[in-house]
Coordinates of N, CA and C in Angstrom, one line a residue:
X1 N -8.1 25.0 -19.1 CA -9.4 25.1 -18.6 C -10.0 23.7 -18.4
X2 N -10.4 23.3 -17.3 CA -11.1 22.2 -17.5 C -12.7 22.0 -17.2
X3 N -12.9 21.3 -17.8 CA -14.6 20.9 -18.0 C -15.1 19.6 -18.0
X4 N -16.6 20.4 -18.1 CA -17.7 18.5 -17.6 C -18.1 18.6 -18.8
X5 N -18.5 17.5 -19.5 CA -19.8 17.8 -20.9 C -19.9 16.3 -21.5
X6 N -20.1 16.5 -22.3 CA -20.8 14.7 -22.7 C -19.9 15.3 -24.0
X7 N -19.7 14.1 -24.5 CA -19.0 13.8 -26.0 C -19.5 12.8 -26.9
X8 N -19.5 12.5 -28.1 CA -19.6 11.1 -28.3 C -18.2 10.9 -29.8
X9 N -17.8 9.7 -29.5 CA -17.2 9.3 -30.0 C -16.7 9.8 -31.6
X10 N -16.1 10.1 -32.4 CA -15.7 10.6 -33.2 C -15.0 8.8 -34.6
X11 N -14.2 9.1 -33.8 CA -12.7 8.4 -34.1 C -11.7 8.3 -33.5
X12 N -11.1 7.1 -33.3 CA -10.0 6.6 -32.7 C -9.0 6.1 -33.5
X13 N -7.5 6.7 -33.4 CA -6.7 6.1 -33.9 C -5.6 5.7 -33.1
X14 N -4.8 4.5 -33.4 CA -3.8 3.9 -32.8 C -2.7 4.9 -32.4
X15 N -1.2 5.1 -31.7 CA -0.3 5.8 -31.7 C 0.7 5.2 -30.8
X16 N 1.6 4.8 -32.0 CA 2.3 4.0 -31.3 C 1.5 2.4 -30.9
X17 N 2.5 1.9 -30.0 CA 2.2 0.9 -29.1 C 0.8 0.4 -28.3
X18 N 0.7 1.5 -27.3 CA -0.2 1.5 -26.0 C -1.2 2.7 -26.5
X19 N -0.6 3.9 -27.2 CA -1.6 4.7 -26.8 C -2.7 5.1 -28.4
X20 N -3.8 6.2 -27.7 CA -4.8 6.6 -28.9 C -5.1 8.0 -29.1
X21 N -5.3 8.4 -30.5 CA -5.9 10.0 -30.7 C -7.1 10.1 -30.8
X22 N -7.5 10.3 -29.7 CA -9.8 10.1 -30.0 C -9.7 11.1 -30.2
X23 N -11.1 11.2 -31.3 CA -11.7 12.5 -32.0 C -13.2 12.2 -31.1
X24 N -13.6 13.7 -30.4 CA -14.8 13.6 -30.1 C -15.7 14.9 -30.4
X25 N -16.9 14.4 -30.6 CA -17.3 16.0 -30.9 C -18.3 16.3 -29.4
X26 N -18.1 17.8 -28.7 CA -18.3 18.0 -27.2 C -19.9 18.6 -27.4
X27 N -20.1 18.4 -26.6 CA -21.7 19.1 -26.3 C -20.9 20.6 -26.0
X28 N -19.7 20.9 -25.0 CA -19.4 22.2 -24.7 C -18.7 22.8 -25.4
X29 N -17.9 22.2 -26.5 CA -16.5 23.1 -27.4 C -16.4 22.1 -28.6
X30 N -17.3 21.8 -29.0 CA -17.2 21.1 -30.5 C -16.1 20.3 -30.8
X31 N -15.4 19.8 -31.2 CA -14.8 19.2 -32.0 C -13.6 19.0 -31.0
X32 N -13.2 18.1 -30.5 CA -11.8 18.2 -29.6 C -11.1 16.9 -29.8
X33 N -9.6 17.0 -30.3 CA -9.1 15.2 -30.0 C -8.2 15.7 -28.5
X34 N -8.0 14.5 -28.1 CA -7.5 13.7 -26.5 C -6.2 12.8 -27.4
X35 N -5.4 13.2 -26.4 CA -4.4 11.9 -26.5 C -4.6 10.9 -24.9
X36 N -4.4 9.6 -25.7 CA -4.8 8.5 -24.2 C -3.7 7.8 -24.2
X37 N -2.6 8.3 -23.2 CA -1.7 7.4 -23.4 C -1.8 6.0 -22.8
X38 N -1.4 5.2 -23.1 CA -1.6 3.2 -22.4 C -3.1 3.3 -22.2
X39 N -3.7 3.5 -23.3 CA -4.7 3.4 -23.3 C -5.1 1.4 -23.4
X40 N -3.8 1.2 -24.5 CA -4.1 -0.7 -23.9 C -3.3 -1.7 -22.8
X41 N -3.2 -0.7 -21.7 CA -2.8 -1.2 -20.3 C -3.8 -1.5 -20.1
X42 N -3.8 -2.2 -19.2 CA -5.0 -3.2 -18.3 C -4.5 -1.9 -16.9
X43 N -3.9 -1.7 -16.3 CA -3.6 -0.7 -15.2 C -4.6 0.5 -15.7
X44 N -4.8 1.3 -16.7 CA -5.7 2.5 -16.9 C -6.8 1.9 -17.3
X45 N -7.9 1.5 -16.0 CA -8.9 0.9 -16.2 C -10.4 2.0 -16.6
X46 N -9.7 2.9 -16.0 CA -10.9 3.9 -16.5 C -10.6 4.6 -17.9
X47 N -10.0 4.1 -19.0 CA -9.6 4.5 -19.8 C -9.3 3.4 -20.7
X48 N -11.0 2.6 -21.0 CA -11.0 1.0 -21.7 C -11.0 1.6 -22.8
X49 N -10.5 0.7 -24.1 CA -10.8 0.9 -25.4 C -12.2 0.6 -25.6
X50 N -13.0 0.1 -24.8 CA -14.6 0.1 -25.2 C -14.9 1.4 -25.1
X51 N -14.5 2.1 -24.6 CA -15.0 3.1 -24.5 C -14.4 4.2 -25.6
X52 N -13.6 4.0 -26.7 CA -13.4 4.7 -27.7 C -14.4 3.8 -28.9
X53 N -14.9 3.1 -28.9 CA -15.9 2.8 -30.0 C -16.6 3.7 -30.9
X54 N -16.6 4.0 -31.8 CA -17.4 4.8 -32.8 C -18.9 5.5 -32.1
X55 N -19.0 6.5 -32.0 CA -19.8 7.0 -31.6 C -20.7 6.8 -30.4
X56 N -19.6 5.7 -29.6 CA -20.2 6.0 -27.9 C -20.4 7.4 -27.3
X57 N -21.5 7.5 -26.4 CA -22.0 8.9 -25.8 C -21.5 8.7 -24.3
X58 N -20.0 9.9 -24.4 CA -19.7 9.5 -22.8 C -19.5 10.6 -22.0
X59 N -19.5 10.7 -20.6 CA -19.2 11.6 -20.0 C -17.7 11.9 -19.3
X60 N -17.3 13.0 -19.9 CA -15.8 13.4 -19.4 C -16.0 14.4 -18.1
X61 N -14.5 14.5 -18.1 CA -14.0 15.6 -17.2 C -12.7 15.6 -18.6
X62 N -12.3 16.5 -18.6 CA -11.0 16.9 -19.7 C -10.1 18.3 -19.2
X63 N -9.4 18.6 -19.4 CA -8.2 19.9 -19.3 C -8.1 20.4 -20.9
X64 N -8.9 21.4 -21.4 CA -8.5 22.1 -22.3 C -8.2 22.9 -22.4
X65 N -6.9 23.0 -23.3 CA -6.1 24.2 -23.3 C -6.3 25.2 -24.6
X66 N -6.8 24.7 -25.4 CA -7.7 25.5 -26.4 C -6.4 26.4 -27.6
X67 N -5.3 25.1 -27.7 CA -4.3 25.8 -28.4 C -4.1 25.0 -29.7
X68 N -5.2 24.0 -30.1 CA -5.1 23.8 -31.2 C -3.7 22.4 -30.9
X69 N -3.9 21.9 -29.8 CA -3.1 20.8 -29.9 C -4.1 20.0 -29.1
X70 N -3.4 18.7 -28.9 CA -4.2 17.7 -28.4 C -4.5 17.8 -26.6
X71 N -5.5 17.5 -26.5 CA -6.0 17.6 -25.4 C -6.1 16.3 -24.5
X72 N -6.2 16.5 -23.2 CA -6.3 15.3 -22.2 C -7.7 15.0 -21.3
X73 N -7.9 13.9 -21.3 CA -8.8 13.4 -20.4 C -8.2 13.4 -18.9
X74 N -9.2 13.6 -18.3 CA -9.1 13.1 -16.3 C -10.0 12.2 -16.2
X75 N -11.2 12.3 -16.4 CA -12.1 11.3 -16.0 C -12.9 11.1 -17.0
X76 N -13.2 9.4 -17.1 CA -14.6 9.1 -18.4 C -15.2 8.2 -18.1
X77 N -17.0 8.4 -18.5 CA -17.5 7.3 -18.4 C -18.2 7.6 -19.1
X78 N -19.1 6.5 -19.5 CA -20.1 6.3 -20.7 C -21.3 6.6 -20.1
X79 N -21.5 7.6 -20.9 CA -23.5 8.1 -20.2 C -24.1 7.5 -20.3
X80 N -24.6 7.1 -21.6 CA -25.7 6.3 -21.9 C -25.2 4.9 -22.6
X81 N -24.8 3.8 -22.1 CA -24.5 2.4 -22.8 C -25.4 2.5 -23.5
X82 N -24.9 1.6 -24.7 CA -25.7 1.1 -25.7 C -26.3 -0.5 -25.4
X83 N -27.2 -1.2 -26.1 CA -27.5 -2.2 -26.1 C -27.2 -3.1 -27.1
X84 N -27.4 -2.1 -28.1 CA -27.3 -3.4 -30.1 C -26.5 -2.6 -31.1
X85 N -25.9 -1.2 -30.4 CA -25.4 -0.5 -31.9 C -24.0 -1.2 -31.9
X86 N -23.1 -1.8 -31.0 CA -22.3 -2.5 -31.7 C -22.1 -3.6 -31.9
X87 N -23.7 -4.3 -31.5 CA -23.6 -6.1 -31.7 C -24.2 -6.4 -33.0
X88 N -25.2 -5.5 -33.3 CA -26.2 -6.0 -34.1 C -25.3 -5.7 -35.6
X89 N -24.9 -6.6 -36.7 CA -24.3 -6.2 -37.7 C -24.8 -4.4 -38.5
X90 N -25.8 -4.8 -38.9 CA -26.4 -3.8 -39.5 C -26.1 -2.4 -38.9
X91 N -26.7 -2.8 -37.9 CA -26.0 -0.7 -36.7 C -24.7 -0.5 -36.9
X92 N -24.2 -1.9 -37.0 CA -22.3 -1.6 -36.2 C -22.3 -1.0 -37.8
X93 N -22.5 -1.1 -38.9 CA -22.2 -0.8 -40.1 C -22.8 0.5 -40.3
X94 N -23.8 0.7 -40.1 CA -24.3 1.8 -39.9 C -23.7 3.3 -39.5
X95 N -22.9 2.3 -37.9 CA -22.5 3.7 -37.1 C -21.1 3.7 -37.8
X96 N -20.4 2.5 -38.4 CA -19.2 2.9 -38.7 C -19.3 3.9 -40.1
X97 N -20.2 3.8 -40.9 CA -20.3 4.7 -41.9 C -20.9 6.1 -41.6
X98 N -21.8 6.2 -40.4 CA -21.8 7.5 -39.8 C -21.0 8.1 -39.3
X99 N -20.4 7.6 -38.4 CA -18.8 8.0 -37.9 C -17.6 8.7 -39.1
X100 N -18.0 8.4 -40.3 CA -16.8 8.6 -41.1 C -17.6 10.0 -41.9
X101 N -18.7 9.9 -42.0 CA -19.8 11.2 -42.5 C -19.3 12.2 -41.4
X102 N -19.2 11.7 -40.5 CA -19.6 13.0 -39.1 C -17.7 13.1 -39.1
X103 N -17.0 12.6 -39.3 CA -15.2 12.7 -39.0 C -14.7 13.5 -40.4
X104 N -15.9 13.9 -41.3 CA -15.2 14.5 -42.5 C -16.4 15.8 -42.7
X105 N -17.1 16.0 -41.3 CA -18.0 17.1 -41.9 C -18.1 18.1 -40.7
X106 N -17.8 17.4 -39.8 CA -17.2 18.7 -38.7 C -16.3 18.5 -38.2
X107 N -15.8 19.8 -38.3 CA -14.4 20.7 -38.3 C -14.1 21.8 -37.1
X108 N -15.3 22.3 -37.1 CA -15.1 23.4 -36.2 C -15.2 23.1 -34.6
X109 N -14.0 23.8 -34.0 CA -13.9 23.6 -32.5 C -14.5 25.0 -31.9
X110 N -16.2 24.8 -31.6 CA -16.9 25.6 -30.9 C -18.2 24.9 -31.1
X111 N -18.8 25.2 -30.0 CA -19.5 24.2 -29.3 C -21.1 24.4 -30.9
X112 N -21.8 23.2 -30.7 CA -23.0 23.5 -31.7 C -23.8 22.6 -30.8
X113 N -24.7 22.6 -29.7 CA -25.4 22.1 -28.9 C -26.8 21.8 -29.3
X114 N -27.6 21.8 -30.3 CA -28.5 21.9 -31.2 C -27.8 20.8 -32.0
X115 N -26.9 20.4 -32.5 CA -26.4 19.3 -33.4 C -26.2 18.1 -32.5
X116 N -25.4 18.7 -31.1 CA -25.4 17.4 -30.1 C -26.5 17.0 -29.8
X117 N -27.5 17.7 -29.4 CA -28.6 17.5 -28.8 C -29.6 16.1 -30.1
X118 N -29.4 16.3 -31.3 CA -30.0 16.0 -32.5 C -29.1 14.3 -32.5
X119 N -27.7 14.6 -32.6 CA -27.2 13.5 -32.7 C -27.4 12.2 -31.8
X120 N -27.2 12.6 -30.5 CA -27.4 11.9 -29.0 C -29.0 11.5 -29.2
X121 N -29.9 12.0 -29.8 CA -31.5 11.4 -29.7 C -31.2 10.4 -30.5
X122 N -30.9 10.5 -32.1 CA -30.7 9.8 -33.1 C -30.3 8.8 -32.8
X123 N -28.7 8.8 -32.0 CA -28.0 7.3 -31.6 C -28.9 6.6 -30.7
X124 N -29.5 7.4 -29.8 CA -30.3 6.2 -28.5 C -31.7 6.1 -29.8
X125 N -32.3 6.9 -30.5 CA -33.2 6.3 -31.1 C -32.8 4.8 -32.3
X126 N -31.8 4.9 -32.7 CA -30.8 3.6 -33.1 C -30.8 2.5 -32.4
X127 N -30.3 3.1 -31.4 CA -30.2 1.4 -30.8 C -31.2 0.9 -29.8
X128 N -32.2 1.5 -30.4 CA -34.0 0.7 -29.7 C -34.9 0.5 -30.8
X129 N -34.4 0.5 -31.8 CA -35.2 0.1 -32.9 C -34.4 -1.0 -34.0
X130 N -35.2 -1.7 -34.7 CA -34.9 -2.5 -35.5 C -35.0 -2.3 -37.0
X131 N -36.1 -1.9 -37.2 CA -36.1 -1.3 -38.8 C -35.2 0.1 -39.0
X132 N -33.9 0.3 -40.2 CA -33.2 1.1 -39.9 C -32.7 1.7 -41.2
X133 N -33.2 0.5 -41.9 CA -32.8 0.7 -43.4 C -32.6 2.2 -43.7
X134 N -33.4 3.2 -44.1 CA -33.3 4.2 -44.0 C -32.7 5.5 -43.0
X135 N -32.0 5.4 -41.5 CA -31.5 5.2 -40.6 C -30.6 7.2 -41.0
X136 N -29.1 6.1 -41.9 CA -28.2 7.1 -42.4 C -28.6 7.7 -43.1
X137 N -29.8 8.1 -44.2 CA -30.3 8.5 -45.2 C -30.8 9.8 -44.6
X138 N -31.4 9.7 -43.5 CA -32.7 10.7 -42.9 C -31.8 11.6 -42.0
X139 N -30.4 11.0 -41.2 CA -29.3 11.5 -40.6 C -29.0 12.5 -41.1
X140 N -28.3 12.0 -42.3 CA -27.5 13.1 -43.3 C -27.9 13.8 -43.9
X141 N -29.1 13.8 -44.0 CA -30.0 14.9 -45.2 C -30.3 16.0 -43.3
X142 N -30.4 15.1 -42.1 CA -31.2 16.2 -41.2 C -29.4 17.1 -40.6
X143 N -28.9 16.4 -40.5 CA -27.8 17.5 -40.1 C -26.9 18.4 -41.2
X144 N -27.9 18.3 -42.2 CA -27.6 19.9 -43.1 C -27.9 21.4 -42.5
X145 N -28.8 20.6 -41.9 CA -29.7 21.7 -40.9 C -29.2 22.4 -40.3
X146 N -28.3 21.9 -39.5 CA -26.8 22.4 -38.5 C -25.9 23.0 -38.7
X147 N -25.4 22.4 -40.2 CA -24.4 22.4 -41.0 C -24.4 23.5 -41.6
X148 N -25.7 24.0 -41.7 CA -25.8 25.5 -42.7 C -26.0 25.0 -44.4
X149 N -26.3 23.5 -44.6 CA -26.9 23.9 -46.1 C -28.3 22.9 -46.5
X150 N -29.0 22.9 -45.7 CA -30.1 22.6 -45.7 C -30.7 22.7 -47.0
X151 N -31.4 21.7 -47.9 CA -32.1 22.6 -49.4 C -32.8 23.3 -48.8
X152 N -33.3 24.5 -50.0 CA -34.1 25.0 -50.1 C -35.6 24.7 -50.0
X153 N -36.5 24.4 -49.6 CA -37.6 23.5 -50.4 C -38.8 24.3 -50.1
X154 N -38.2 25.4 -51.0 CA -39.6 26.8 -51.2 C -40.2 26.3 -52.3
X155 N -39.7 25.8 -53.0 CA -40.4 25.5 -54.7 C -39.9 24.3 -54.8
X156 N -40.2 23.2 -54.2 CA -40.0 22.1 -54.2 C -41.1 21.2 -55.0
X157 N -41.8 21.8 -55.9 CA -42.7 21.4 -56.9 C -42.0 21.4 -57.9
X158 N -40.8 22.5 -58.0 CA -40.2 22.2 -59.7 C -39.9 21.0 -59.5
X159 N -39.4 20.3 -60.8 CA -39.0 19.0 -61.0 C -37.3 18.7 -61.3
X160 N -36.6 19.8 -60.9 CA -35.5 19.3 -60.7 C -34.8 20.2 -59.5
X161 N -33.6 19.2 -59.0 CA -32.8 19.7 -57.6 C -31.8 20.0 -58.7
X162 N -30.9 21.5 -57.7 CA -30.0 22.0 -58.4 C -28.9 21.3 -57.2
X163 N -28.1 20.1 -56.9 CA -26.8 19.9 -56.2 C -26.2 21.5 -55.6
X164 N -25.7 21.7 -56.8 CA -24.7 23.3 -56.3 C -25.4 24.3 -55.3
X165 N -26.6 24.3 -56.3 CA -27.3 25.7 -55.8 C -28.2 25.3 -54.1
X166 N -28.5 23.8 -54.1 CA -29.1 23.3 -53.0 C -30.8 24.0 -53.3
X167 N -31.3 24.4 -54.8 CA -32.5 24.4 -55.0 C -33.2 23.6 -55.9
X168 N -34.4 23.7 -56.2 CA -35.4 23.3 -56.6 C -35.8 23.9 -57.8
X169 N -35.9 23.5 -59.0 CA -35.0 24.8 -60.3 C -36.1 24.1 -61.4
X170 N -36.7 24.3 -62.4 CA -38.0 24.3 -63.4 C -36.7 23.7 -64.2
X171 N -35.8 23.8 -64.5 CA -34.9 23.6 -65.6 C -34.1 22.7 -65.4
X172 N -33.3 21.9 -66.4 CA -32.2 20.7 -65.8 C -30.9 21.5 -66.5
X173 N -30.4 22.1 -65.1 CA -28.9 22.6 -65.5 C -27.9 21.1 -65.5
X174 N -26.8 22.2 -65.6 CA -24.9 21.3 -65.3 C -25.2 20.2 -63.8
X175 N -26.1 21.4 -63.0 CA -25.6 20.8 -61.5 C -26.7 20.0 -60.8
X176 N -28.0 19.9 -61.9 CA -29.3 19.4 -61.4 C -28.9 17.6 -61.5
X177 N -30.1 17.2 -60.6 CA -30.2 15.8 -60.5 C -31.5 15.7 -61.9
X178 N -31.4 14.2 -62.3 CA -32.4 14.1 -62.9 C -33.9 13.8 -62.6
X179 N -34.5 14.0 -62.8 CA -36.2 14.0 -62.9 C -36.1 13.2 -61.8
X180 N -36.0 11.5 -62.4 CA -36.2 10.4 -61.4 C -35.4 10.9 -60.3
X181 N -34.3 11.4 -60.3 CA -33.6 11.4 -59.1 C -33.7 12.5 -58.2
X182 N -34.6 13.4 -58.8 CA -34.9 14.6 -57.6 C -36.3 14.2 -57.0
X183 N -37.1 13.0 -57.4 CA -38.8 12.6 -57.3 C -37.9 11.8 -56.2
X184 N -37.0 10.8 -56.0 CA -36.4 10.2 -55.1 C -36.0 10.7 -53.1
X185 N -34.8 12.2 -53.9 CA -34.7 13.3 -53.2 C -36.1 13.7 -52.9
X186 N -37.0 13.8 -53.5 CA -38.2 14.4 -52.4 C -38.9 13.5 -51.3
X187 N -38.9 12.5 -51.9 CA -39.2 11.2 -51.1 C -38.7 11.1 -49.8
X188 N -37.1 11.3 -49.7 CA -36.9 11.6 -48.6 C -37.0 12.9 -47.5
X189 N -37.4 14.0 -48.2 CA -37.3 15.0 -47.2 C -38.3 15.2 -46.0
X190 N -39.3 14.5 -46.1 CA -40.7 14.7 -45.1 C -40.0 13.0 -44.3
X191 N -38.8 12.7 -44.3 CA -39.1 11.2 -43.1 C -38.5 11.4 -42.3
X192 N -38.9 10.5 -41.6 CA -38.7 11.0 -40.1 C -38.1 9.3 -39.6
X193 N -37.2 9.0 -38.8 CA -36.7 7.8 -38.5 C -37.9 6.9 -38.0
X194 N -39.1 7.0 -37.9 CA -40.1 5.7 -37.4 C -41.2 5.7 -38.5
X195 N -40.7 6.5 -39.8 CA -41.5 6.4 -40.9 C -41.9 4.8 -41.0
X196 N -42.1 4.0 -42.2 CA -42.1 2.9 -43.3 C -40.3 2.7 -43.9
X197 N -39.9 1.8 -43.3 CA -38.5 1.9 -44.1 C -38.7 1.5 -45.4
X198 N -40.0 0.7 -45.6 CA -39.7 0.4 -46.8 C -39.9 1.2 -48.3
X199 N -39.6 2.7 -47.5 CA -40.0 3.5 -48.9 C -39.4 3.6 -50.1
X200 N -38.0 3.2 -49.8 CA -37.1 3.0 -51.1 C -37.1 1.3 -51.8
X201 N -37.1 0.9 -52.5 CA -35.8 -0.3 -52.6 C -34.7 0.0 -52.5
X202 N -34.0 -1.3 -53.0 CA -32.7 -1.4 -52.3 C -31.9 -0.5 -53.3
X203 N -31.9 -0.3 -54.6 CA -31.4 0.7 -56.1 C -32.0 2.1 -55.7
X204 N -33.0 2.3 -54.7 CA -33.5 3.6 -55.2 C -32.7 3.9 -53.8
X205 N -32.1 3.7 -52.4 CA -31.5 3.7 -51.4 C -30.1 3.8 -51.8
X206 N -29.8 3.4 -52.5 CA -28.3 3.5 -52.9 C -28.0 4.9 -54.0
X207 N -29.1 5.1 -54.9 CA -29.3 6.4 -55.4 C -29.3 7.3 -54.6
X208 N -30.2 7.5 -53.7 CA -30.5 8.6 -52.7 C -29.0 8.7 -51.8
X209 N -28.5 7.7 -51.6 CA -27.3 8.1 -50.6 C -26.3 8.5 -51.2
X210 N -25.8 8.1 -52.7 CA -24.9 8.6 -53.5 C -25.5 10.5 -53.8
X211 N -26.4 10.7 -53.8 CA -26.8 11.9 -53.9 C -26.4 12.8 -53.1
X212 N -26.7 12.3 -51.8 CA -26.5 12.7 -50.3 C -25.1 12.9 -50.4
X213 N -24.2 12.2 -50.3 CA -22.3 12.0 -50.9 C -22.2 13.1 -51.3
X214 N -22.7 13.3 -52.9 CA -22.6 14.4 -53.7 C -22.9 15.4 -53.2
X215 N -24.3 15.9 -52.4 CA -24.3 17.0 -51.9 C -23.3 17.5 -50.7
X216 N -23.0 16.7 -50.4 CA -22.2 16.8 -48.8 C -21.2 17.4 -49.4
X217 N -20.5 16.8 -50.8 CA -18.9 16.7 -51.3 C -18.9 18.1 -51.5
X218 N -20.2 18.7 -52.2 CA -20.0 20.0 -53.4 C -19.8 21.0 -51.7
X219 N -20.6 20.6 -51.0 CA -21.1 22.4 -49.7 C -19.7 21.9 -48.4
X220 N -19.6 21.1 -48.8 CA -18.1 20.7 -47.2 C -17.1 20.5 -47.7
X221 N -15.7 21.2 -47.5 CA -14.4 21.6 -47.9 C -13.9 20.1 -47.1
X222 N -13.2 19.8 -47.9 CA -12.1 18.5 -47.2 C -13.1 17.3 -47.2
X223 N -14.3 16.9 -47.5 CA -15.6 15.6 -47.6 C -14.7 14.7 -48.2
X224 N -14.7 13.9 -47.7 CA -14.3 12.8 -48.7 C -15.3 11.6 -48.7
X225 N -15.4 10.4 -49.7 CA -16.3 9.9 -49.6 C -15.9 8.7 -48.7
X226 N -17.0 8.5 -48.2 CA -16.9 7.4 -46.3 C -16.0 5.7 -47.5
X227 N -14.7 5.1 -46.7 CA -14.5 3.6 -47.0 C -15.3 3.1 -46.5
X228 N -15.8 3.5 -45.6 CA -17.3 2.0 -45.6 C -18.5 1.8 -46.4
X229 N -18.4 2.9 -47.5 CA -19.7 3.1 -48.4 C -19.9 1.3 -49.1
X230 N -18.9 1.0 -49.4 CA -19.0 -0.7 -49.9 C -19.5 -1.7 -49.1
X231 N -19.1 -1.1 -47.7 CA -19.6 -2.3 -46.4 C -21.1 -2.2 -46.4
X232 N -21.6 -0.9 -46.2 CA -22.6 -0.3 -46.2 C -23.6 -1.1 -47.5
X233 N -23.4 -0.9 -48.3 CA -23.9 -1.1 -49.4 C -24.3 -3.0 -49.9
X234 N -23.2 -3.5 -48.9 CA -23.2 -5.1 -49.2 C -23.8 -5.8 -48.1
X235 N -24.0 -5.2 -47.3 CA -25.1 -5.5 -45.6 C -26.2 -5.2 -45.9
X236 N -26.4 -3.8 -46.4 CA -28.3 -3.7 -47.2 C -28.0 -4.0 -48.3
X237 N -27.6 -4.7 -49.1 CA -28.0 -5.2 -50.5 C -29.2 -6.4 -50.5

């Protein structure tokens, strides 16, 4: 079958010599890899490695056959260029650690257009702003949403988060965060990307995202935790 839709960039890996296995997730059929063969020939000009970068938003033409094997491109271009998400240190670090969140949290090949639609704002709202600190924090806690395990935050007054249960619990079980660290977790649930970045310090930011880890780890089968969490962590320190 083939189709129009926007994608954005996933993951790219090497294969062989010349060619690549892009992971993209589709505005039309969720989750699809491409194989590119001579992708580093200079002759397949419409088929630049700039254009497999971490979470570029591009527009395809593709042939999918929907058998659970790798799929092909016909035609690509980049929808919306970026300006600073892969010059500016901090974004490129950013999106490389988002890319690895988003390459171990969806799975499913069928379309979720309500998660593209969320993502694609997020990235163009990225790379026109400069304060960001908080950026991946507000990402990952908002595409639970999509994800299907959003907390609960009916009784978001008790004073402790249950991890497992994804509530809000009067008691400090096995699977609760502590006191300080669910007053943290609430801190972030009302922000919004053009809040005050300065709501956390840099220890209370690094708590909150290790949390975020953990919850992702316990509600998503196969999570592993992102290799860039150290890059991440030594660019905002």
């Amino acid at each position: 079958m083939q189709v129009k839709t926007k994608a954005i960039v996933i993951s790219s890996l090497k294969f062989k010599e010349k060619s690549l296995i892009v992971k993209c997730f589709t505005e039309s059929s969720g989750l699809k890899s491409y194989f590119v063969r001579d992708a580093f020939s200079s002759r397949k000009s419409n088929q630049k490695i700039a254009y497999f970068q971490p979470l570029t938003i591009l527009e395809i033409e593709a042939v999918h056959k929907n058998k659970g094997t790798l799929e092909n491109f016909k035609e690509i271009k980049i929808a919306m260029p970026f300006q600073t998400l892969h010059s500016d240190i901090f974004k490129s670090t950013i999106v490389m650690f988002i890319s690895e969140i988003l390459h171990h949290s969806i799975h499913e090949e069928e379309k979720n257009e309500h998660l593209f639609a969320f993502l694609e704002t997020a990235l163009l709202w990225l790379d026109n702003h400069d304060q960001t600190a908080n950026f991946h924090l507000i990402l990952m806690l908002e595409i639970t949403k999509y994800l299907g395990f959003y907390p609960d935050i009916s009784e978001i007054e008790f004073p402790f988060f249950d991890v497992n249960e994804g509530v809000f619990t009067p008691f400090h079980g096995m699977g609760s965060l502590t006191e300080h660290e669910t007053n943290l977790f609430k801190k972030l649930i009302p922000l919004k990307f053009d809040n005050d970045q300065k709501t956390f310090h840099v220890i209370e930011r690094q708590i909150v995202l290790k949390i975020l880890i953990d919850y992702f780890s316990f509600h998503l089968d196969g999570f592993r935790k992102p290799k860039s969490l150290e890059v991440l962590a030594a660019v905002f320190s």
